[in-house]
PDB file of C-alpha atoms in Angstrom:
ATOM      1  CA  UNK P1213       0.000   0.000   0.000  1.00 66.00           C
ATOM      2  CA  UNK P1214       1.270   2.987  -1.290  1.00 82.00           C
ATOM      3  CA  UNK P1215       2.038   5.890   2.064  1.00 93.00           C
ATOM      4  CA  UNK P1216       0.879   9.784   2.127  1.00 96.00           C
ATOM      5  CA  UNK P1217       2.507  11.179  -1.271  1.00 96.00           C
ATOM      6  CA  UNK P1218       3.786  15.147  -0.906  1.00 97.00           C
ATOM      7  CA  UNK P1219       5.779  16.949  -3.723  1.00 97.00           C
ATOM      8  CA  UNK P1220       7.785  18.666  -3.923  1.00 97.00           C
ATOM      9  CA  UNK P1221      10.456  17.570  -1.205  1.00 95.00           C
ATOM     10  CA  UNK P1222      12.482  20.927  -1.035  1.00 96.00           C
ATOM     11  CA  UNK P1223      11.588  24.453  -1.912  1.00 97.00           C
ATOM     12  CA  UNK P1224      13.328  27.624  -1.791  1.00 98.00           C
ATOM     13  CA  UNK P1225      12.019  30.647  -2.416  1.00 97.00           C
ATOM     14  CA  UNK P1226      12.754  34.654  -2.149  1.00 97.00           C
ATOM     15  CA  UNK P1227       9.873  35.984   0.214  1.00 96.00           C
ATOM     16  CA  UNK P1228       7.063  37.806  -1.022  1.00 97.00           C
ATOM     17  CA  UNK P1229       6.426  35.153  -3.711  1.00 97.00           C
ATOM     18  CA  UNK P1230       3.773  32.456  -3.787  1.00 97.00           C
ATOM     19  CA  UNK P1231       4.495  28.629  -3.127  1.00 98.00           C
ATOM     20  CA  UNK P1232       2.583  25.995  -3.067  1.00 98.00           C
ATOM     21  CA  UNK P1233       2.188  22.183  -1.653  1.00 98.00           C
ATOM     22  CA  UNK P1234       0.626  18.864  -2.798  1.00 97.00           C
ATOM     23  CA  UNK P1235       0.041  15.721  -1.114  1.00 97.00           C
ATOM     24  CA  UNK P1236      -1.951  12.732  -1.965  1.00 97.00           C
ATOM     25  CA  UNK P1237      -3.311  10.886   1.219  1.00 96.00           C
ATOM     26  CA  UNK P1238      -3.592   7.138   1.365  1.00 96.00           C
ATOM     27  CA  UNK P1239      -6.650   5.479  -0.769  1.00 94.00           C
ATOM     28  CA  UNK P1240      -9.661   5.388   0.940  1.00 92.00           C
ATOM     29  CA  UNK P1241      -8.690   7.733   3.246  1.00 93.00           C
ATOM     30  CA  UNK P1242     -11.080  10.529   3.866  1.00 92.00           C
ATOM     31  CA  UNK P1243      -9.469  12.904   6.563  1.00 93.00           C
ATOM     32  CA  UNK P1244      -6.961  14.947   5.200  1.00 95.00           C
ATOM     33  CA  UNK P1245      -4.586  16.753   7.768  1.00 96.00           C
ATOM     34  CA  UNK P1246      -1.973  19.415   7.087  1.00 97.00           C
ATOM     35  CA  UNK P1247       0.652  20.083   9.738  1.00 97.00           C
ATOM     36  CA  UNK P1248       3.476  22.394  10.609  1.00 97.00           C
ATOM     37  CA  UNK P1249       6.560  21.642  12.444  1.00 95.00           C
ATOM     38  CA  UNK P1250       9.539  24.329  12.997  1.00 94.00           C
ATOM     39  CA  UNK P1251      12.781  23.179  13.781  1.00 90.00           C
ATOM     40  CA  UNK P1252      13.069  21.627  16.811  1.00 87.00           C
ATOM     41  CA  UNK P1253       9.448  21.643  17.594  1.00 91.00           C
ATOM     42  CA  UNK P1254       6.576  18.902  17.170  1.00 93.00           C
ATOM     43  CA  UNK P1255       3.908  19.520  14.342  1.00 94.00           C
ATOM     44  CA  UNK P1256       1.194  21.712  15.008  1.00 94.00           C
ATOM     45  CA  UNK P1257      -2.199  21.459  12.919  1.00 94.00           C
ATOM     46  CA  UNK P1258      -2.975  24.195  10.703  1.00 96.00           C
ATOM     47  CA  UNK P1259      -5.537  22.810   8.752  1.00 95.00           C
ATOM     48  CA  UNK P1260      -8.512  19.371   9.344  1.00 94.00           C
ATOM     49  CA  UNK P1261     -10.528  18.170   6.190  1.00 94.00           C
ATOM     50  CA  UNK P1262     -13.399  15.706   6.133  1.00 91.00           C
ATOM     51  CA  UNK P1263     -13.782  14.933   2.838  1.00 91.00           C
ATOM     52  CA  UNK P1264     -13.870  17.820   0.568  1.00 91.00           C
ATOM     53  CA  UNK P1265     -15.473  20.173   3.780  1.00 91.00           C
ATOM     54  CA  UNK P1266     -12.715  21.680   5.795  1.00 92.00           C
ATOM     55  CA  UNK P1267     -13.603  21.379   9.695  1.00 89.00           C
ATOM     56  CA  UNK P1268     -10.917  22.932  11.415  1.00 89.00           C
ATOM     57  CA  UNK P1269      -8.792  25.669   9.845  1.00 90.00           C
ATOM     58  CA  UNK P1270      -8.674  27.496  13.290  1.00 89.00           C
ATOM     59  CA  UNK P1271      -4.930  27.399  13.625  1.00 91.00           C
ATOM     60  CA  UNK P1272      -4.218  28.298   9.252  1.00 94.00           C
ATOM     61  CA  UNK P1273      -3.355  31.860   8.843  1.00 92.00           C
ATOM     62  CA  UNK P1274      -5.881  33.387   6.495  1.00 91.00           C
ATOM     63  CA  UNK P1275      -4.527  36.259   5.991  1.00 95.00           C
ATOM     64  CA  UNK P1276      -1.667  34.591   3.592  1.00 96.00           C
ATOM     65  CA  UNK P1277      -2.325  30.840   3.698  1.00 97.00           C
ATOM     66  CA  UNK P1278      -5.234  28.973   1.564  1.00 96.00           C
ATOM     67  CA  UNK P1279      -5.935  25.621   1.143  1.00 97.00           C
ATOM     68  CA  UNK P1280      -8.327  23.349  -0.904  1.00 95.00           C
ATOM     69  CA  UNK P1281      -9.025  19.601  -1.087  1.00 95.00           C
ATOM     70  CA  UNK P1282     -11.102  19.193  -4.426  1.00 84.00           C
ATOM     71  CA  UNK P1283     -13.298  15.914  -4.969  1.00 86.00           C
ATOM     72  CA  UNK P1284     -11.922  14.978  -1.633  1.00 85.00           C
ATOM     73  CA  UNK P1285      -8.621  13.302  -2.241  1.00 92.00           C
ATOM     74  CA  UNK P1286      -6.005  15.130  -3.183  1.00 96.00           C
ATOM     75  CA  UNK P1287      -5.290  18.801  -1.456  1.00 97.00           C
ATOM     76  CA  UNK P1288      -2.991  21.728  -2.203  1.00 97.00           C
ATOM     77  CA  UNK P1289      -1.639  24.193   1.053  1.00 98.00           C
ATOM     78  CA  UNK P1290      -0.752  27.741  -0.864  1.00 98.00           C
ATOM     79  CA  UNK P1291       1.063  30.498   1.283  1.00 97.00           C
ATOM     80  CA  UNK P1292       1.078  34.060  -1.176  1.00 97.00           C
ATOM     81  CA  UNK P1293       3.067  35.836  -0.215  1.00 96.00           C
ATOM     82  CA  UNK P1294       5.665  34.035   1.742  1.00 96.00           C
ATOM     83  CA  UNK P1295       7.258  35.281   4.558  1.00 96.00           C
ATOM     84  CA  UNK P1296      10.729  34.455   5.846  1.00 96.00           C
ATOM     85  CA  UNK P1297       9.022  33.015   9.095  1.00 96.00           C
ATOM     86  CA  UNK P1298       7.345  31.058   7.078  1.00 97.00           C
ATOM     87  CA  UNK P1299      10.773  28.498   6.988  1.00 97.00           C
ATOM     88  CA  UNK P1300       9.772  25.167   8.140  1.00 97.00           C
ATOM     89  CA  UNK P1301       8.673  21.863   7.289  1.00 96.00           C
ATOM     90  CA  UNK P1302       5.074  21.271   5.854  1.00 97.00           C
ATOM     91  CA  UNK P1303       3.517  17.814   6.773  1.00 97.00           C
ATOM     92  CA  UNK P1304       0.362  15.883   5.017  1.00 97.00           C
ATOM     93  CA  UNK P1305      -1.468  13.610   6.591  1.00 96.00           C
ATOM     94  CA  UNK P1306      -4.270  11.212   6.380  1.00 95.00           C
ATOM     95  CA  UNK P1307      -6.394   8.991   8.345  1.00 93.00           C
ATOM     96  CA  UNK P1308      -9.673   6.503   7.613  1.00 91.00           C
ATOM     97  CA  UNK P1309     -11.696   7.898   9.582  1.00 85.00           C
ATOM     98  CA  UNK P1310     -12.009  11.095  12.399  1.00 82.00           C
ATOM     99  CA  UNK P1311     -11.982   9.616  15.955  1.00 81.00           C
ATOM    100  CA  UNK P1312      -9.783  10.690  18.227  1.00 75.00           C
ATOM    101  CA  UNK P1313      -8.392   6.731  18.425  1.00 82.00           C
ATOM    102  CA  UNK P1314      -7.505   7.316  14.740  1.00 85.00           C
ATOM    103  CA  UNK P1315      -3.578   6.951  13.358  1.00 90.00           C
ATOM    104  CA  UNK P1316      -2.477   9.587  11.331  1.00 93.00           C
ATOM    105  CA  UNK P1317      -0.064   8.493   8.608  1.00 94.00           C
ATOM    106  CA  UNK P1318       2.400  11.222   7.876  1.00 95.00           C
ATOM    107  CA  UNK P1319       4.250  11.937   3.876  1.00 95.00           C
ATOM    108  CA  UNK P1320       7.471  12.812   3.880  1.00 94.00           C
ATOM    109  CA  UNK P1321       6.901  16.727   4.728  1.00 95.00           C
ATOM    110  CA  UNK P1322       7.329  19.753   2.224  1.00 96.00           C
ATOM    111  CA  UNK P1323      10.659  21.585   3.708  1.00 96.00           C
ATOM    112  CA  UNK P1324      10.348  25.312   2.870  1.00 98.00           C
ATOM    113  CA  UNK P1325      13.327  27.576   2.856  1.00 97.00           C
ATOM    114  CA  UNK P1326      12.478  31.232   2.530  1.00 97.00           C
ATOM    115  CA  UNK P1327      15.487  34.043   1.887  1.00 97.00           C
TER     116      UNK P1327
ATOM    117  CA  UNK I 280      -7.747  20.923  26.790  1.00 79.00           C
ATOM    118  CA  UNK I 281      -5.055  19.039  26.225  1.00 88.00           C
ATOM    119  CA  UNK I 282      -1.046  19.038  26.154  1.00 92.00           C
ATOM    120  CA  UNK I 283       1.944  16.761  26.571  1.00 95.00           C
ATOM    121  CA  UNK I 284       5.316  17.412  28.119  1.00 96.00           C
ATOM    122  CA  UNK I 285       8.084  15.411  27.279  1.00 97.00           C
ATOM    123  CA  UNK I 286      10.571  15.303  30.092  1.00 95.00           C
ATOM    124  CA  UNK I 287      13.985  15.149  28.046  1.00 95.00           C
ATOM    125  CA  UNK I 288      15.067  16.903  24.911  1.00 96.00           C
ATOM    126  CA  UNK I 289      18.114  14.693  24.600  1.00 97.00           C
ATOM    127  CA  UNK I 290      18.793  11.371  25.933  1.00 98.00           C
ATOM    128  CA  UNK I 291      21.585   9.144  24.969  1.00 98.00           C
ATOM    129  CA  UNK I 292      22.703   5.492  25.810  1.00 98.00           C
ATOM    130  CA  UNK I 293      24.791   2.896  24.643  1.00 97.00           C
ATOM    131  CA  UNK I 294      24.035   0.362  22.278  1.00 97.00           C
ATOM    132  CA  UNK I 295      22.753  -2.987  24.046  1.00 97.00           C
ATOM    133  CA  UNK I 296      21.202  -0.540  26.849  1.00 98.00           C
ATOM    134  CA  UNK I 297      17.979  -0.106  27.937  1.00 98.00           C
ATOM    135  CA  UNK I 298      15.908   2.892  26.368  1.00 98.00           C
ATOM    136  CA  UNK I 299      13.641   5.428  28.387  1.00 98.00           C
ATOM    137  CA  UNK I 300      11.780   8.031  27.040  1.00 98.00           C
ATOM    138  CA  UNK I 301       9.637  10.157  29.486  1.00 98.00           C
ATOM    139  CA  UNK I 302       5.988  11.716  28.689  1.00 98.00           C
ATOM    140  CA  UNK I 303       3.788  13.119  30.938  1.00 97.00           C
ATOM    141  CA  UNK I 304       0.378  14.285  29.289  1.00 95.00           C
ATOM    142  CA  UNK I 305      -2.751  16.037  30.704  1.00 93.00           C
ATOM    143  CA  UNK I 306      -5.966  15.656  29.263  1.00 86.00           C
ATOM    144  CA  UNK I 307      -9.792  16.519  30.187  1.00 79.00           C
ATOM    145  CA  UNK I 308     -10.905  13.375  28.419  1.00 81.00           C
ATOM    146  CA  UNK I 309     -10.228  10.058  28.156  1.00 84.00           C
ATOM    147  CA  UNK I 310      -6.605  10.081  26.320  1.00 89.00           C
ATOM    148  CA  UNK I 311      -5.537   8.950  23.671  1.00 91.00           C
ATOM    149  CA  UNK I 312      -1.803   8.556  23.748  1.00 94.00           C
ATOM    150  CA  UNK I 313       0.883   7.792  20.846  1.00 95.00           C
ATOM    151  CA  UNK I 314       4.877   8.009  20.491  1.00 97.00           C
ATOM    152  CA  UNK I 315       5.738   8.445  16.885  1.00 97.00           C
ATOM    153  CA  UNK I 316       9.172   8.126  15.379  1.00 97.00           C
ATOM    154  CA  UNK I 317      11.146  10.618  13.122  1.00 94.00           C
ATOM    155  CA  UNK I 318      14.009   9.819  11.185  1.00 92.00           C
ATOM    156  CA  UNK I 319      16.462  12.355   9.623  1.00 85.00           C
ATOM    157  CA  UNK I 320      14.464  13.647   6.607  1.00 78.00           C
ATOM    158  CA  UNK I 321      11.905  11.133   6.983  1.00 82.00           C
ATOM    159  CA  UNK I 322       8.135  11.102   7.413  1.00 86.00           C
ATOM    160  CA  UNK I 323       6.669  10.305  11.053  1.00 93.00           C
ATOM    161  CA  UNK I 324       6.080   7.025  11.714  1.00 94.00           C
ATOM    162  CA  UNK I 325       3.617   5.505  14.345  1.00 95.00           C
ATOM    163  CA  UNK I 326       5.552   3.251  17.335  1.00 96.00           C
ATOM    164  CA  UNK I 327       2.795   2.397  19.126  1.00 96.00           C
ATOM    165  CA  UNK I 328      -0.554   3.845  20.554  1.00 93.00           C
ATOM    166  CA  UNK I 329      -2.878   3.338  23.461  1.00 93.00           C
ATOM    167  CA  UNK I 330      -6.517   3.514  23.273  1.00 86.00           C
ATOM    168  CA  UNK I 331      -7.827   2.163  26.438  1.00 78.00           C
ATOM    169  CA  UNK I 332      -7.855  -1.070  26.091  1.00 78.00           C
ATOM    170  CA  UNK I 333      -4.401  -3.014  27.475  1.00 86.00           C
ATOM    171  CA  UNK I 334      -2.488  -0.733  29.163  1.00 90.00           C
ATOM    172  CA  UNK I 335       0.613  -2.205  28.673  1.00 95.00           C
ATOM    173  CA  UNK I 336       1.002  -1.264  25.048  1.00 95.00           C
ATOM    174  CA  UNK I 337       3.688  -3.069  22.380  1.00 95.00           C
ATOM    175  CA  UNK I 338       4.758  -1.655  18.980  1.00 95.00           C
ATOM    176  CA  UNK I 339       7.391  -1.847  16.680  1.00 95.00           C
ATOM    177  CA  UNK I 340      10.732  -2.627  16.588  1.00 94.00           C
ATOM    178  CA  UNK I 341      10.747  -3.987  20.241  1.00 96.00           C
ATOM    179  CA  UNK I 342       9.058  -0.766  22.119  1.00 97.00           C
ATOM    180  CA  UNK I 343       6.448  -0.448  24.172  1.00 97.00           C
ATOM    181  CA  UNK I 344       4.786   1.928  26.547  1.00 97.00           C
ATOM    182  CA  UNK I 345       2.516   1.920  29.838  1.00 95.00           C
ATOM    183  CA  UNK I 346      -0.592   3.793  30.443  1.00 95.00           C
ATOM    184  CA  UNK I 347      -0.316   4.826  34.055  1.00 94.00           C
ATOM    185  CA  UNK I 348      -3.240   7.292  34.676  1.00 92.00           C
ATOM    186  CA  UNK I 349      -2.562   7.954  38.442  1.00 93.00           C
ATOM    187  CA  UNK I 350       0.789   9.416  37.246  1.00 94.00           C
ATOM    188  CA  UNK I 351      -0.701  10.894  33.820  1.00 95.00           C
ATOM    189  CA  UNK I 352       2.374   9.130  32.612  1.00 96.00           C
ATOM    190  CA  UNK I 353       2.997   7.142  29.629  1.00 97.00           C
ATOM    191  CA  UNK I 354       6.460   6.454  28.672  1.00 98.00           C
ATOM    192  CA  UNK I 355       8.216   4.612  26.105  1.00 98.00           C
ATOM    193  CA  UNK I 356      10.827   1.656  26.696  1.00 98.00           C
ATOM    194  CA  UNK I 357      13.029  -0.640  25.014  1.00 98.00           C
ATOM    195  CA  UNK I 358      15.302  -3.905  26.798  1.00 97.00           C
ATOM    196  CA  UNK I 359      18.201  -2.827  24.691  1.00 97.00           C
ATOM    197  CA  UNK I 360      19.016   0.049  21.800  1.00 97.00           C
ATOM    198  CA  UNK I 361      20.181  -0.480  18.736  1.00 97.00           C
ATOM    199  CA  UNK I 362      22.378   1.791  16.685  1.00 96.00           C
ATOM    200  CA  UNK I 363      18.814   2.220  14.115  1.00 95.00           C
ATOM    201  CA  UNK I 364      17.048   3.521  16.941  1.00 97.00           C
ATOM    202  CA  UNK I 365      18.408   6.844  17.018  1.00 97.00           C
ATOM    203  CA  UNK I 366      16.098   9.139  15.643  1.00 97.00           C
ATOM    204  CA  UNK I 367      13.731  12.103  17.465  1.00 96.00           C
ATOM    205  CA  UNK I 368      10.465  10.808  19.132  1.00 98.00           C
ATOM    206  CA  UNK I 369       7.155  12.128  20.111  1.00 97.00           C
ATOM    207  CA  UNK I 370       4.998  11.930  22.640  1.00 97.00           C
ATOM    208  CA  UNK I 371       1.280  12.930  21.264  1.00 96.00           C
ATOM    209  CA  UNK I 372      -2.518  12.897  22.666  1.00 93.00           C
ATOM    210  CA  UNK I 373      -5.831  12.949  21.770  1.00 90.00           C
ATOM    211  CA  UNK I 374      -8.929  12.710  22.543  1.00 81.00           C
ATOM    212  CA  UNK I 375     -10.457   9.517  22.184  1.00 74.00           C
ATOM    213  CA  UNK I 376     -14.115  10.811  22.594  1.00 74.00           C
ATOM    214  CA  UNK I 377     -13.861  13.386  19.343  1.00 76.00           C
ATOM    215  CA  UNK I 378     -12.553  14.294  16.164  1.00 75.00           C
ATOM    216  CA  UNK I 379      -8.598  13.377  15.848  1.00 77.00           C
ATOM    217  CA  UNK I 380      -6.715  16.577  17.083  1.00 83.00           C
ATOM    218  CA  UNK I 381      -3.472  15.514  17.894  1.00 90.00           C
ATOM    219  CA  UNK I 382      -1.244  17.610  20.415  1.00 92.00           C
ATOM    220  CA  UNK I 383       2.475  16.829  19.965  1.00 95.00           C
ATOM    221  CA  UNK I 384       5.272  17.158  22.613  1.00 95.00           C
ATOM    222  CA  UNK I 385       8.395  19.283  21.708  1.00 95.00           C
ATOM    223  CA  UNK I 386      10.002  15.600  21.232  1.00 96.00           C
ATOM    224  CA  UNK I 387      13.253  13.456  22.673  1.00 97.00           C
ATOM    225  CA  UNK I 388      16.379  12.849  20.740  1.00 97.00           C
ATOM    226  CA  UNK I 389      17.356   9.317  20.662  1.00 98.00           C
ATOM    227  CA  UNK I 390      21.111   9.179  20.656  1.00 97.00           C
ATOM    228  CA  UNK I 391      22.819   5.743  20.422  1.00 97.00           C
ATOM    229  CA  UNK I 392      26.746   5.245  20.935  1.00 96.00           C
ATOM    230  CA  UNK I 393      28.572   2.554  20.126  1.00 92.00           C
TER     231      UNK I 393
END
């Protein structure tokens, strides 16, 4: 069984321009979970999906960050425009279903480098 | 509300030796509690998890954690390290009663020497 998918692996960008993030969840997975992890910190949840419906985007920055999950499988995580704080690594992760008993598998992570 | 504290940022031993990681968690529900693994440039991977059933919990690679709610404890052991096990590792809860909202410690370095 093929794990969480994420491209690209490594991005560097100037700040002030847009970047964006794909992942691919396991097959039959429905919740969709997009973390953020600074260095030397754990991950921290910026955005939930059930589905297509996002249900908790409390912690995702509005103000610069967007995300979508179209047809309920595959999702994009946008920051425009990037900030230099905005240097870290950008997890995806899925799960079958929503309980709180529920294992998240984690992709590889999206690390972002912005000069 | 929920939160974990991981008692150690670094912890090393010697190959062969016994492995402790410390977690301490608090929680206003009923917990649930994982320790995930992260190697250099890898993904997370899940170790083990408890979801109160046993609370004497085994996962992979020879670990395995106890539940101790009277302490709010549950930390992570192994009989003896190997050099592969060196790697950072998380504590994380949840709540078992709701939608999967995972709160992650700040996480232990695993150092192994030979």
């Amino acid at each position: 069984e093929a794990g969480v998918v994420q491209s690209p692996r490594y991005k560097i960008i100037e700040k002030k321009q847009p970047v964006a993030f794909w992942c691919n969840p396991i097959s039959g997975h429905n919740t969709l979970y997009w973390y953020l992890q600074n260095l030397g910190q754990g991950p921290e949840l910026l955005i939930r999906y059930e589905n297509e419906e996002a249900v908790d985007d409390s912690q995702l920055p509005k103000d610069r960050f967007s995300a979508e999950r179209l047809k309920g499988v595959d999702s994009t995580l946008k920051i425009q425009p990037a900030e230099l704080g905005d240097s870290a690594v950008y997890l995806c992760a899925s799960s079958p279903g929503t309980g709180g008993f529920e294992t998240q598998y984690f992709g590889p992570g999206t690390r972002l480098l912005v000069l | 509300a929920q939160s974990v504290t991981q008692l150690d940022s670094h912890v090393s031993v010697s190959e062969g030796t016994p492995v402790l990681l410390r977690c301490n968690y608090s929680s206003s529900y009923s917990p649930s509690l994982f320790w995930y693994v992260q190697h250099p440039n890898k993904g997370l991977q899940l170790l083990l998890k408890y979801t109160s059933a046993a609370t004497l919990v085994k996962g992979i690679n020879g670990f395995e954690a106890e539940f101790k709610k009277s302490e709010t404890s549950f930390h992570l052991t192994k009989p003896s390290a190997h050099m592969s096990d060196a790697a950072e590792y998380f504590c994380v809860v949840s709540n078992t009663g709701t939608a999967s909202k995972l709160t992650f410690g700040t996480g232990t370095r695993l150092q192994v020497t030979l």
